[in-house]
XYZ file of N, CA and C in Angstrom:
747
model
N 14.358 -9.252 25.853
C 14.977 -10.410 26.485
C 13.909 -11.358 27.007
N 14.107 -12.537 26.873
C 13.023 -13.726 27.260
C 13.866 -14.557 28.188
N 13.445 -15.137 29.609
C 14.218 -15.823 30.501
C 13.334 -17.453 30.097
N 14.063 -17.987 29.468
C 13.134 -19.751 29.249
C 13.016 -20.257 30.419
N 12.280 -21.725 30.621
C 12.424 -21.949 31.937
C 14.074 -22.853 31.981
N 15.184 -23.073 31.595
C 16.236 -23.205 31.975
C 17.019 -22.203 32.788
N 16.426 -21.218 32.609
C 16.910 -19.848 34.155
C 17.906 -18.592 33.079
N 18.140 -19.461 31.845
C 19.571 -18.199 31.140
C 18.327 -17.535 30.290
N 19.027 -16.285 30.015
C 18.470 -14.865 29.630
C 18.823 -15.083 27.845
N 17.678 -15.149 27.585
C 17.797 -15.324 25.890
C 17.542 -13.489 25.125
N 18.371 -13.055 24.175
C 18.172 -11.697 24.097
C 17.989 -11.810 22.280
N 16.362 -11.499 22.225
C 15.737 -12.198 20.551
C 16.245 -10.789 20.056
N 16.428 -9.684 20.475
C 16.652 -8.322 19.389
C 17.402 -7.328 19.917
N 17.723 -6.934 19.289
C 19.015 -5.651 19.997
C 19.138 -4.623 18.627
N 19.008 -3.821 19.666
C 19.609 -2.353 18.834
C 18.931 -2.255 17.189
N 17.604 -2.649 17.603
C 16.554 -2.167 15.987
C 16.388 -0.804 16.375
N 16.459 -0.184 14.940
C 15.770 1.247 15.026
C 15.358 1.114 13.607
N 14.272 1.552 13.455
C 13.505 1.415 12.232
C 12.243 1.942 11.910
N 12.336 2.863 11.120
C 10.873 3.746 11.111
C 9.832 2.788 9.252
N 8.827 2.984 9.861
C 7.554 2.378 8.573
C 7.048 4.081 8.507
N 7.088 3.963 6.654
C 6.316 5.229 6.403
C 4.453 4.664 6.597
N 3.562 5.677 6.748
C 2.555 5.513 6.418
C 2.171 5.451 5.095
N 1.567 4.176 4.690
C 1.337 3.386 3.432
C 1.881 2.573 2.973
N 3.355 2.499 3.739
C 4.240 1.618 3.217
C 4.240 -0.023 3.273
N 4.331 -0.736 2.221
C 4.703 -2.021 2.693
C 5.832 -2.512 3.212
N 6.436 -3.137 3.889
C 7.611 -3.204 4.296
C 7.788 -4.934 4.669
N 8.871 -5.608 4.764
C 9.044 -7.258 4.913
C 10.202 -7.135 5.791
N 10.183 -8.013 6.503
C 10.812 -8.181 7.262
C 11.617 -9.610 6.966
N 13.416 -10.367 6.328
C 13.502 -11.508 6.752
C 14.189 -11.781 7.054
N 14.796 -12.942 7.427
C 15.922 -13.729 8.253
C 15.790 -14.730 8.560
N 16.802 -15.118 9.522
C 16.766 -16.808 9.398
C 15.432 -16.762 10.851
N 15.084 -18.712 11.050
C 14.399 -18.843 11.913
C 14.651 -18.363 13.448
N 14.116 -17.909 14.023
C 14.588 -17.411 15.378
C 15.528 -16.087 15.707
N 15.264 -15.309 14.580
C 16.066 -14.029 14.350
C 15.300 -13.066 14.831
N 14.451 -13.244 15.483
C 13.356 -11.903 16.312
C 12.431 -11.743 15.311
N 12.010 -12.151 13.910
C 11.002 -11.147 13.033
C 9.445 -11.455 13.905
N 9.023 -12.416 14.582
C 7.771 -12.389 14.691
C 7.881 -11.627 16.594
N 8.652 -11.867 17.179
C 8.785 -10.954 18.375
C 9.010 -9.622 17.905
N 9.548 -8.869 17.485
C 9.526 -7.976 16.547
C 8.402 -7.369 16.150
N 7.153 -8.267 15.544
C 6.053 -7.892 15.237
C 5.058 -7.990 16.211
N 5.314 -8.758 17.587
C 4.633 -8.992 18.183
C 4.841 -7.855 19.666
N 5.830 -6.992 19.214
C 6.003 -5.705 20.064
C 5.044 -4.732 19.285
N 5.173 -4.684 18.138
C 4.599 -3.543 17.522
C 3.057 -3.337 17.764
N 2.690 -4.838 18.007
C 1.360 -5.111 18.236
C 0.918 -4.895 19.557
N 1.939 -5.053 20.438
C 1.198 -4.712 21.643
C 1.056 -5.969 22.566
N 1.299 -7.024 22.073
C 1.697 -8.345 22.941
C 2.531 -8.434 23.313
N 3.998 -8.005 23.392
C 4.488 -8.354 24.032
C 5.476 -6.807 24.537
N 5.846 -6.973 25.673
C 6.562 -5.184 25.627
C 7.768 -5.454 26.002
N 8.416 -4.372 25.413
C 10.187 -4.613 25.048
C 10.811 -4.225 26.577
N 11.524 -4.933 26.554
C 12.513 -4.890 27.925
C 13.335 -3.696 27.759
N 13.247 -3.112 26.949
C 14.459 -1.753 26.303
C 13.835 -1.050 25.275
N 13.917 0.160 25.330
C 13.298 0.665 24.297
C 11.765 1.198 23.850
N 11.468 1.897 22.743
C 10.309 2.418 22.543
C 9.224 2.017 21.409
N 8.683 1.630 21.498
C 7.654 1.082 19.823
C 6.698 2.407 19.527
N 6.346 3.117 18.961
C 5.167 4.072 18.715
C 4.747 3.758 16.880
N 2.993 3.682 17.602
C 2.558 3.274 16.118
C 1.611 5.202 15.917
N 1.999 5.614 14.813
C 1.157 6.459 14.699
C 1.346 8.042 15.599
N 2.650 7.729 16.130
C 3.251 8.574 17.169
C 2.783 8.514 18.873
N 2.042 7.109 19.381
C 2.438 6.944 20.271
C 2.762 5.500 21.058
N 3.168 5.698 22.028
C 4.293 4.786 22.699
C 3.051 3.637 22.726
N 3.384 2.486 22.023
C 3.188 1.024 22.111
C 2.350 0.454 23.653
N 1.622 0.010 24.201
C 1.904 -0.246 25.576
C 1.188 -1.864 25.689
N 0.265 -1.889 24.826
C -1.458 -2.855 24.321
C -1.525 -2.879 23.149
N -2.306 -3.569 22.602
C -2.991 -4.423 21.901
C -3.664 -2.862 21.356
N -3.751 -2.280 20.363
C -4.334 -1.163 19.851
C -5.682 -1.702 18.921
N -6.636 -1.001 18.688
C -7.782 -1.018 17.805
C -7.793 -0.468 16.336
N -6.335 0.321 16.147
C -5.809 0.573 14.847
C -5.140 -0.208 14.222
N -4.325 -1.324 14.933
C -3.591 -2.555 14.330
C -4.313 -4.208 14.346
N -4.422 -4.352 13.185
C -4.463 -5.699 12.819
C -3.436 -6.314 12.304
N -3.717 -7.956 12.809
C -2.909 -9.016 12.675
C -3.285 -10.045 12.121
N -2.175 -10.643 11.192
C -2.685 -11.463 10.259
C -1.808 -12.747 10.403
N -2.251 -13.779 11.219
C -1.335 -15.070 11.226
C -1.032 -16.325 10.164
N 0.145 -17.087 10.566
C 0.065 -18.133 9.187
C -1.232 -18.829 9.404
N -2.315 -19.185 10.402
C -3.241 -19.976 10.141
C -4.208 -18.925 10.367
N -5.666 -19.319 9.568
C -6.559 -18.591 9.498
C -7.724 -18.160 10.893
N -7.633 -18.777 11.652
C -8.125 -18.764 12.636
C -9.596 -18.088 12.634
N -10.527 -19.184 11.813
C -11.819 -19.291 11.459
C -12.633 -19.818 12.282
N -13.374 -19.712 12.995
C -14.415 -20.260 14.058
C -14.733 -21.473 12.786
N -15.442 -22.380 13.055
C -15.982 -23.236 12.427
C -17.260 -23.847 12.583
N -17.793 -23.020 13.602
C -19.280 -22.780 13.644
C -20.294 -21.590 12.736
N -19.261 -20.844 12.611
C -19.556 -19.439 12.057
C -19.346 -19.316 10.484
N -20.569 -19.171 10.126
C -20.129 -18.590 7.885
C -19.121 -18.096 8.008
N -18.924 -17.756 7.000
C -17.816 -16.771 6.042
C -18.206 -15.226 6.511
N -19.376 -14.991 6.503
C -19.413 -13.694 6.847
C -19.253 -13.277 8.075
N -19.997 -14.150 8.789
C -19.994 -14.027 10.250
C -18.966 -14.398 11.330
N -17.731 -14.693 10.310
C -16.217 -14.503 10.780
C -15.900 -13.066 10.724
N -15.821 -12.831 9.676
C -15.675 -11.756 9.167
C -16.017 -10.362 9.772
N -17.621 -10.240 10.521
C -18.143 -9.257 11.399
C -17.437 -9.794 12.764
N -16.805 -10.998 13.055
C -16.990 -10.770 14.660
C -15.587 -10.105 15.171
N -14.622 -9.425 14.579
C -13.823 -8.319 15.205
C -15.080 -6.925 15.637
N -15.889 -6.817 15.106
C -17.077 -5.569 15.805
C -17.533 -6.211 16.808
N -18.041 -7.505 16.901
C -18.865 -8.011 18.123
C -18.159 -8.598 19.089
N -16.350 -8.714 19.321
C -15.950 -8.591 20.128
C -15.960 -7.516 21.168
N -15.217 -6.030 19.664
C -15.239 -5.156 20.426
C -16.582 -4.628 20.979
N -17.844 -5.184 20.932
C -18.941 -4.234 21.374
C -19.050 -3.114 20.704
N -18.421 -2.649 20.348
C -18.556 -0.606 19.923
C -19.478 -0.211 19.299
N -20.318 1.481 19.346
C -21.332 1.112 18.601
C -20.615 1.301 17.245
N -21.161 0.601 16.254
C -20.926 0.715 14.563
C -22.064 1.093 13.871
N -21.621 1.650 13.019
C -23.256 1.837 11.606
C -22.882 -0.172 10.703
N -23.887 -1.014 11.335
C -23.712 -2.080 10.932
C -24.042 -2.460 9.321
N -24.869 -1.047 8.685
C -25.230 -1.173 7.483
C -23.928 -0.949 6.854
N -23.337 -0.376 7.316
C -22.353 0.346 6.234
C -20.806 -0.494 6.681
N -20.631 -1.600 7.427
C -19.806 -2.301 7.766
C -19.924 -3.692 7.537
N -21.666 -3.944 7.021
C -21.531 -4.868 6.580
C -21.589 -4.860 4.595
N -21.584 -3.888 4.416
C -21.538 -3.487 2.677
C -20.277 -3.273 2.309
N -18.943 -3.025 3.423
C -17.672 -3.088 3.667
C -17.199 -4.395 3.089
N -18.042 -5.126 4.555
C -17.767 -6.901 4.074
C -17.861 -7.599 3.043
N -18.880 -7.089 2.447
C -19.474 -7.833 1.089
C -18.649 -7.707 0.036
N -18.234 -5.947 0.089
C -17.308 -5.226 -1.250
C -16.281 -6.112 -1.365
N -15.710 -6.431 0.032
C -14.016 -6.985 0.083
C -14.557 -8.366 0.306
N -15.622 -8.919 0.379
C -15.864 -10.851 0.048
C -15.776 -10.633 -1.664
N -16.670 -9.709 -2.301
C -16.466 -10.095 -3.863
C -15.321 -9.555 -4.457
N -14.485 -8.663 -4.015
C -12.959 -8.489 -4.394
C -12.443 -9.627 -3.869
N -11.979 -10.652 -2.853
C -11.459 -11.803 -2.771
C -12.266 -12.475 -3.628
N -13.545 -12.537 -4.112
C -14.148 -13.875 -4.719
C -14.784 -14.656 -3.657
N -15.543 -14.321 -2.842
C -15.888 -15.354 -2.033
C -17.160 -15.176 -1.728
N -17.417 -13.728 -2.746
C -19.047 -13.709 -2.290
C -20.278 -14.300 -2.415
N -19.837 -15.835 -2.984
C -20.934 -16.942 -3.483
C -20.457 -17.940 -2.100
N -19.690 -17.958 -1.479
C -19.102 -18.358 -0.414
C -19.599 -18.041 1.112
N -20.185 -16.749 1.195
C -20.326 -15.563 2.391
C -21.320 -16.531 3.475
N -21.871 -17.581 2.911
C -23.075 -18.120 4.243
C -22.100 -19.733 4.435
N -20.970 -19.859 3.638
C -20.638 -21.173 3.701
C -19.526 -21.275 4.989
N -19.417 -22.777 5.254
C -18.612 -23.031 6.567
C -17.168 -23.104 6.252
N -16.213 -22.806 6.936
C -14.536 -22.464 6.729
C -14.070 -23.823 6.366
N -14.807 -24.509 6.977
C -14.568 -26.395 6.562
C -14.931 -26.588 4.844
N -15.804 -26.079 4.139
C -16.004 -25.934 3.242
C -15.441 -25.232 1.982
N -14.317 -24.886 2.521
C -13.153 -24.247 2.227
C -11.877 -24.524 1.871
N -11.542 -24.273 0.675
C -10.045 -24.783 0.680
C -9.027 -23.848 1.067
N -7.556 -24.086 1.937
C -6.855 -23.173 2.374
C -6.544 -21.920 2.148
N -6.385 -21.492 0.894
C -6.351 -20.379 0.188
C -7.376 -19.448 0.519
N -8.471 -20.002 0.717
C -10.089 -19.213 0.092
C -10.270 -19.088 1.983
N -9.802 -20.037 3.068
C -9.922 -19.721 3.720
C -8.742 -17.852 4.518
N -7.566 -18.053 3.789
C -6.641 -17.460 4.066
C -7.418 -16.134 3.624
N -7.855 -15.919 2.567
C -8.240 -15.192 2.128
C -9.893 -13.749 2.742
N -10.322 -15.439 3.441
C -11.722 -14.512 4.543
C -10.787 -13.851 5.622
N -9.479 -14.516 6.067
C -9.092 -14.106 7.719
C -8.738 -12.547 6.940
N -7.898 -12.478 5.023
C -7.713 -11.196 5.269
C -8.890 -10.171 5.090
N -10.208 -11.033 4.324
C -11.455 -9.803 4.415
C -11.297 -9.587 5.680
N -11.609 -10.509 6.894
C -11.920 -9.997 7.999
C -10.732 -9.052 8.855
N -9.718 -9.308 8.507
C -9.003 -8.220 9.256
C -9.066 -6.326 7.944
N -9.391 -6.539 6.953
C -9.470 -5.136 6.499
C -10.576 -4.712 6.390
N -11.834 -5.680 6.668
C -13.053 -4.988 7.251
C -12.896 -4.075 8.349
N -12.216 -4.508 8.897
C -12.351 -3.702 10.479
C -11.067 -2.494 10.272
N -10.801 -2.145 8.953
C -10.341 -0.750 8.640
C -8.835 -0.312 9.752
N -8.089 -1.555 9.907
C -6.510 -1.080 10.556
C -6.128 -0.009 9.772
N -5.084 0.253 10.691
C -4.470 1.821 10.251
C -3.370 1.054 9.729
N -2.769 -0.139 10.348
C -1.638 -0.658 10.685
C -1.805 -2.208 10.444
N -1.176 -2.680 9.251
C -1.588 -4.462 9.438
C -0.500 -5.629 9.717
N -0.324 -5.908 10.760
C 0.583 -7.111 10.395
C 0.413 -8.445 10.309
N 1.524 -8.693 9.467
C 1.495 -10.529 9.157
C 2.468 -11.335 9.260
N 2.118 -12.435 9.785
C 3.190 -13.055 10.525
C 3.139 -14.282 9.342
N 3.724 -14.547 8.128
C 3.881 -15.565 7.132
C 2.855 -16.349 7.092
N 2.030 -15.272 6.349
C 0.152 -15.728 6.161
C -0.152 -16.469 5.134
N 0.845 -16.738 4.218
C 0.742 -17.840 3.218
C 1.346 -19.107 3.260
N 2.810 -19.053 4.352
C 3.898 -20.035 4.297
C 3.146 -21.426 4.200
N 2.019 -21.985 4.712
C 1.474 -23.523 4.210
C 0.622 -23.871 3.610
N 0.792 -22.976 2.563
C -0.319 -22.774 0.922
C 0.711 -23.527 0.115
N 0.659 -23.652 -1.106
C 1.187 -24.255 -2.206
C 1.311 -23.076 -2.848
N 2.809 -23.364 -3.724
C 3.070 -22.584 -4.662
C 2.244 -21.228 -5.397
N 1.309 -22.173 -6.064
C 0.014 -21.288 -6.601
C -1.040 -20.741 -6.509
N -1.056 -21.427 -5.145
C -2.310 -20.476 -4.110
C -1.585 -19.128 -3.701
N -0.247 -19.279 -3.249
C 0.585 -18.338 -2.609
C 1.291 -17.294 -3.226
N 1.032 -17.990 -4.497
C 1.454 -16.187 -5.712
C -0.280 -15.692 -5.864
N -1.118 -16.385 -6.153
C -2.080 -16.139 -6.186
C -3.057 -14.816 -5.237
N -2.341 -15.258 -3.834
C -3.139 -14.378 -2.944
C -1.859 -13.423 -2.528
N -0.756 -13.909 -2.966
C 0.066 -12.253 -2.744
C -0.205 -11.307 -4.187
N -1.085 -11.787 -5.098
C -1.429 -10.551 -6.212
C -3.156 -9.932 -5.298
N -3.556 -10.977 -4.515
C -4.354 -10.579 -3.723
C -4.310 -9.408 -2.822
N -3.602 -9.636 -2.277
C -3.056 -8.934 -1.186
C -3.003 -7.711 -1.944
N -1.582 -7.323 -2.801
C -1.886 -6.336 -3.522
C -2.905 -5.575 -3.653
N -3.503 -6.171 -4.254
C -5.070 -6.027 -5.001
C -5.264 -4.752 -3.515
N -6.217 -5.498 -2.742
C -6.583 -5.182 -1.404
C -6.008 -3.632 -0.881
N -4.645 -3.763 -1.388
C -3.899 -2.938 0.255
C -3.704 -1.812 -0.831
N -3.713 -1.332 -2.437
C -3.082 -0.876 -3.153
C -4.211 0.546 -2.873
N -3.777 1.775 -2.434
C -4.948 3.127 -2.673
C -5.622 2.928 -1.377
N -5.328 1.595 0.150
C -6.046 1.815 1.162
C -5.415 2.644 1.783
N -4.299 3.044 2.281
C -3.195 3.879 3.072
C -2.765 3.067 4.343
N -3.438 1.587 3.964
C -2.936 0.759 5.245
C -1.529 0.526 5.058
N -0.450 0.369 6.682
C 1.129 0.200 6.502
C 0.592 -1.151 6.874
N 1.916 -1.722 5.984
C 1.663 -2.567 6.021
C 3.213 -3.616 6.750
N 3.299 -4.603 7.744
C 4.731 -4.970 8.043
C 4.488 -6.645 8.007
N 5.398 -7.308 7.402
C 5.015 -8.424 6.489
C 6.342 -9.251 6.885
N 6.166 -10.695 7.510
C 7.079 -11.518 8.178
C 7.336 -12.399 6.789
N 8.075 -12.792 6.350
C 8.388 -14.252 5.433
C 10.154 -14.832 4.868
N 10.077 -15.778 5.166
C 11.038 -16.298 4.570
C 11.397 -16.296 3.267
N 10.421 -16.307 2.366
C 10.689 -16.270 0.920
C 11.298 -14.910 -0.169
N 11.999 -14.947 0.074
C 13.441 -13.497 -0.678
C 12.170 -12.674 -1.722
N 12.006 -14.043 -2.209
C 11.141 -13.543 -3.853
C 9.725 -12.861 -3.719
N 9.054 -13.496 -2.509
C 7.464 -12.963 -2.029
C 7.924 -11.319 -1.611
N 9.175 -11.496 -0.671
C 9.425 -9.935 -0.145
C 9.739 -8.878 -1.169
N 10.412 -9.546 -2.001
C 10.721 -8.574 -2.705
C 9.421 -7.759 -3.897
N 8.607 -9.509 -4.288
C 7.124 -8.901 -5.396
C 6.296 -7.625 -4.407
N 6.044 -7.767 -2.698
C 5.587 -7.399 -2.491
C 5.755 -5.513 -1.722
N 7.070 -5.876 -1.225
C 7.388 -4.412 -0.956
C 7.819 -3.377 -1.081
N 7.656 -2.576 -0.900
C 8.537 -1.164 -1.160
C 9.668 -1.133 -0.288
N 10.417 -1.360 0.708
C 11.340 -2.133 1.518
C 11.848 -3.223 2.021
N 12.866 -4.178 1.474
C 13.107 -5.017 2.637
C 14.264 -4.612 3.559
N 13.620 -5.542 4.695
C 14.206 -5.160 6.414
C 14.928 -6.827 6.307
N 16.362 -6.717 6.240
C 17.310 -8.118 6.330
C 17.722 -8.342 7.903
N 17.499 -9.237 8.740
C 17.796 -9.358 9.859
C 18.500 -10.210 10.327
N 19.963 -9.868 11.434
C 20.920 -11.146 11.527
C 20.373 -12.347 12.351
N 20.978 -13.435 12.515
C 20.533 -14.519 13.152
C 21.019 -13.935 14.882
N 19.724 -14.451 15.981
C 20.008 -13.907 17.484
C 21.093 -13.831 17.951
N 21.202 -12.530 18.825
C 20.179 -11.607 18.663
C 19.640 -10.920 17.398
N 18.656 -11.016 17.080
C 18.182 -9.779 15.667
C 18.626 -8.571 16.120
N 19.357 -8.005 14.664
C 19.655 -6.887 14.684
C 19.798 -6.766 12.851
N 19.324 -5.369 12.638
C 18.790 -4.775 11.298
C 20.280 -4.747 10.679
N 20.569 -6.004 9.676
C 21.948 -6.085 9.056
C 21.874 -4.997 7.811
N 20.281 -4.422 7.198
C 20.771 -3.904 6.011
C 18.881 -3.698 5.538
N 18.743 -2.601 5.091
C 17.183 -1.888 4.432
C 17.380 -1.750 3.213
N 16.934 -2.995 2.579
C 17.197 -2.450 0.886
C 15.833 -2.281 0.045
N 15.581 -1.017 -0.729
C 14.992 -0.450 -1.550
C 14.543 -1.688 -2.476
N 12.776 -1.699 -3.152
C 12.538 -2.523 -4.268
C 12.257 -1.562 -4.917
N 13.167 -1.680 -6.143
C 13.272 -0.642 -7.249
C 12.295 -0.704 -8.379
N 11.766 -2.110 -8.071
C 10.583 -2.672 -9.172
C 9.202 -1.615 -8.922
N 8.459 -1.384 -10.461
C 7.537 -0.785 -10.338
C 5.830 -0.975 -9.516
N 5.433 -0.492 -9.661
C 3.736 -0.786 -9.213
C 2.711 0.007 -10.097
N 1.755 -0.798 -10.318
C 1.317 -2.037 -9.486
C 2.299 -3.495 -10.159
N 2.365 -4.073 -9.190
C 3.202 -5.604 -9.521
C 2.188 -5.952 -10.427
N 3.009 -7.023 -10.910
C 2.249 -8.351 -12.009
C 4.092 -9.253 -11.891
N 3.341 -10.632 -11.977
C 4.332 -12.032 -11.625
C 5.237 -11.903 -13.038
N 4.846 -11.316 -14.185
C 5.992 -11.183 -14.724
C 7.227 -10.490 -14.487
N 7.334 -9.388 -13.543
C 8.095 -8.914 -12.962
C 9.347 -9.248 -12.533
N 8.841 -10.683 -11.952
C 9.980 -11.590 -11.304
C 11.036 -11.967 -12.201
N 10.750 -12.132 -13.406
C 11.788 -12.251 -14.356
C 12.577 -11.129 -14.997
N 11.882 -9.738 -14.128
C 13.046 -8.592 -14.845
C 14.491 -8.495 -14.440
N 15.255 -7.883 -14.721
C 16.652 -8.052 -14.058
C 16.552 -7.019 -12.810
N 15.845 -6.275 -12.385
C 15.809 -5.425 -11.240
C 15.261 -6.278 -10.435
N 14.269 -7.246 -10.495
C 14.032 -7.813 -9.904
C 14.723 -8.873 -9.296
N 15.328 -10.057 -10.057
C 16.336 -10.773 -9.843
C 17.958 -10.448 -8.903
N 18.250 -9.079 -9.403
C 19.321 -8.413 -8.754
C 19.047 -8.168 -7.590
N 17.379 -7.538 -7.049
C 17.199 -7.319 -5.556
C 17.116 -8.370 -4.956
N 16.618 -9.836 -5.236
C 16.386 -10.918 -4.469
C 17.938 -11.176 -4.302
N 18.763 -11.000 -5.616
C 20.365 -11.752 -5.160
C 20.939 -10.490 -4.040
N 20.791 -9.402 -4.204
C 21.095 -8.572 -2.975
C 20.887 -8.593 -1.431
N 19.381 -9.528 -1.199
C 18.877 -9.918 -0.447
C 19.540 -11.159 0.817
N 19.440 -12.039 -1.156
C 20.364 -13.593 -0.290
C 21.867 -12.755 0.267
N 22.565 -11.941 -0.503
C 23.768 -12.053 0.052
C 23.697 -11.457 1.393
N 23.010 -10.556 1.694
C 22.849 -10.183 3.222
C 22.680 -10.738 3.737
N 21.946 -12.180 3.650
C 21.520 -12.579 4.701
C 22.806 -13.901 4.696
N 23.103 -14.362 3.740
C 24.351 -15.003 3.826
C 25.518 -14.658 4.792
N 25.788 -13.291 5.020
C 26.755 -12.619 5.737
C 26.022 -12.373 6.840
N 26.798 -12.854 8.188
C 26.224 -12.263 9.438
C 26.563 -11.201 9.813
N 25.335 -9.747 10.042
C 25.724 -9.007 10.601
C 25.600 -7.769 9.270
N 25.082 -8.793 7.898
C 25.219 -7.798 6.829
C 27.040 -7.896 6.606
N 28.076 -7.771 7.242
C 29.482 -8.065 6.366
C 29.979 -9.177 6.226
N 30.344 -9.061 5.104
C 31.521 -10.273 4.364
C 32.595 -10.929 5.592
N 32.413 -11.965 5.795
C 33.212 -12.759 6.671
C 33.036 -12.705 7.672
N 31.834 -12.561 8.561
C 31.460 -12.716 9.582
C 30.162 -13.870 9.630
């Protein structure tokens, strides 16, 4: 529950119960203001639920954990700092000691799996959106989450940047054992990308319906044109068409 400053009691989610396997990808969608990024922003540890329990990993939620990373729609690149040296400063926040040899050969592996390792000394300004989207995710799977979330990390890319870096993404997360919990509006992104979608009603959020992607892995964009595929996105819209998940409400 959130009190705005008009004084009335706004209530963004009610009655979720919902378990993420470990490894799993999972999406979360619904309409605007349906709880998905409060939602994610409990799991994370920013914000704590007025009701209820969050446990990542089997325990109770309370902070901001060092096993979960977060991945926002903007890249949030220093712009003083290279490419790489975005990239290392989740270690030099935390202080901790690290083996810096072997965290920065981390960095490098996952700059030349994105493609950016001719990039690694260049400025984020020097960058086009994509390629920047793309360092915030080296830099959050450098730092080895157990747990990643994203709050619609492509939504103000273009078309073809944005299929582009969700075969990325893939790429990345496929054999790491990172879970993965994934915010977006787009039926079709949720569906290329997960092994679950999570359909959520308009506020309060509440879990109208968990439907299975029956499509194989590893993805490829031809996919989208199979009929399993097509059938889960129309399964999708109709849930979310219906409030509450039933017909005529």
């Amino acid at each position: 529950m959130f009190r705005p400053k008009t004084g009335s009691v706004v209530v963004a989610l009610s009655g979720i119960d919902l378990d993420v396997f470990v490894g799993e990808f999972v999406s979360l969608v619904g309409q605007s203001g349906c709880g998905k990024s409060t939602l994610l922003n409990m799991v994370g540890g920013l914000i704590t639920p007025s009701a209820g329990v969050i446990q990542v990993r089997g325990e109770t939620v309370e902070s901001p954990r060092d096993d979960v990373g977060y991945m926002l729609q903007v890249p949030v690149l220093l712009p003083w700092r290279t490419v790489l040296e975005n990239v290392l400063l989740p270690y030099e926040i935390k202080q901790r000691y690290y083996n810096r040899d072997a965290v920065l050969t981390r960095a490098l592996d996952l700059l030349e799996l994105a493609g950016l390792e001719e990039f690694r000394d260049g400025l984020p300004k020097e960058l086009s959106g994509g390629m920047q989207q793309r360092a915030a995710l080296v830099r959050t799977l450098t730092y080895e989450p157990r747990v990643l979330l994203m709050d619609e990390p492509f939504s103000a890319l273009d078309e073809f940047t944005r299929e582009a870096l969700n075969l990325e993404l893939l790429r990345l997360w496929d054999g790491s054992g990172i879970t993965v919990v994934y915010v977006t509006h787009n039926i079709a992104e949720a569906v290329f990308l997960s092994d679950r979608v999570v359909v959520m009603t308009p506020r309060p959020g509440r879990i109208a319906e968990v439907i299975d992607v029956p499509v194989p892995r590893p993805r490829h964009p031809d996919h989208m044109f199979a009929p399993v595929f097509t059938d889960t996105v129309r399964r999708i819209r109709n849930a979310l068409m219906t409030r509450d998940g039933r017909s005529g409400r």
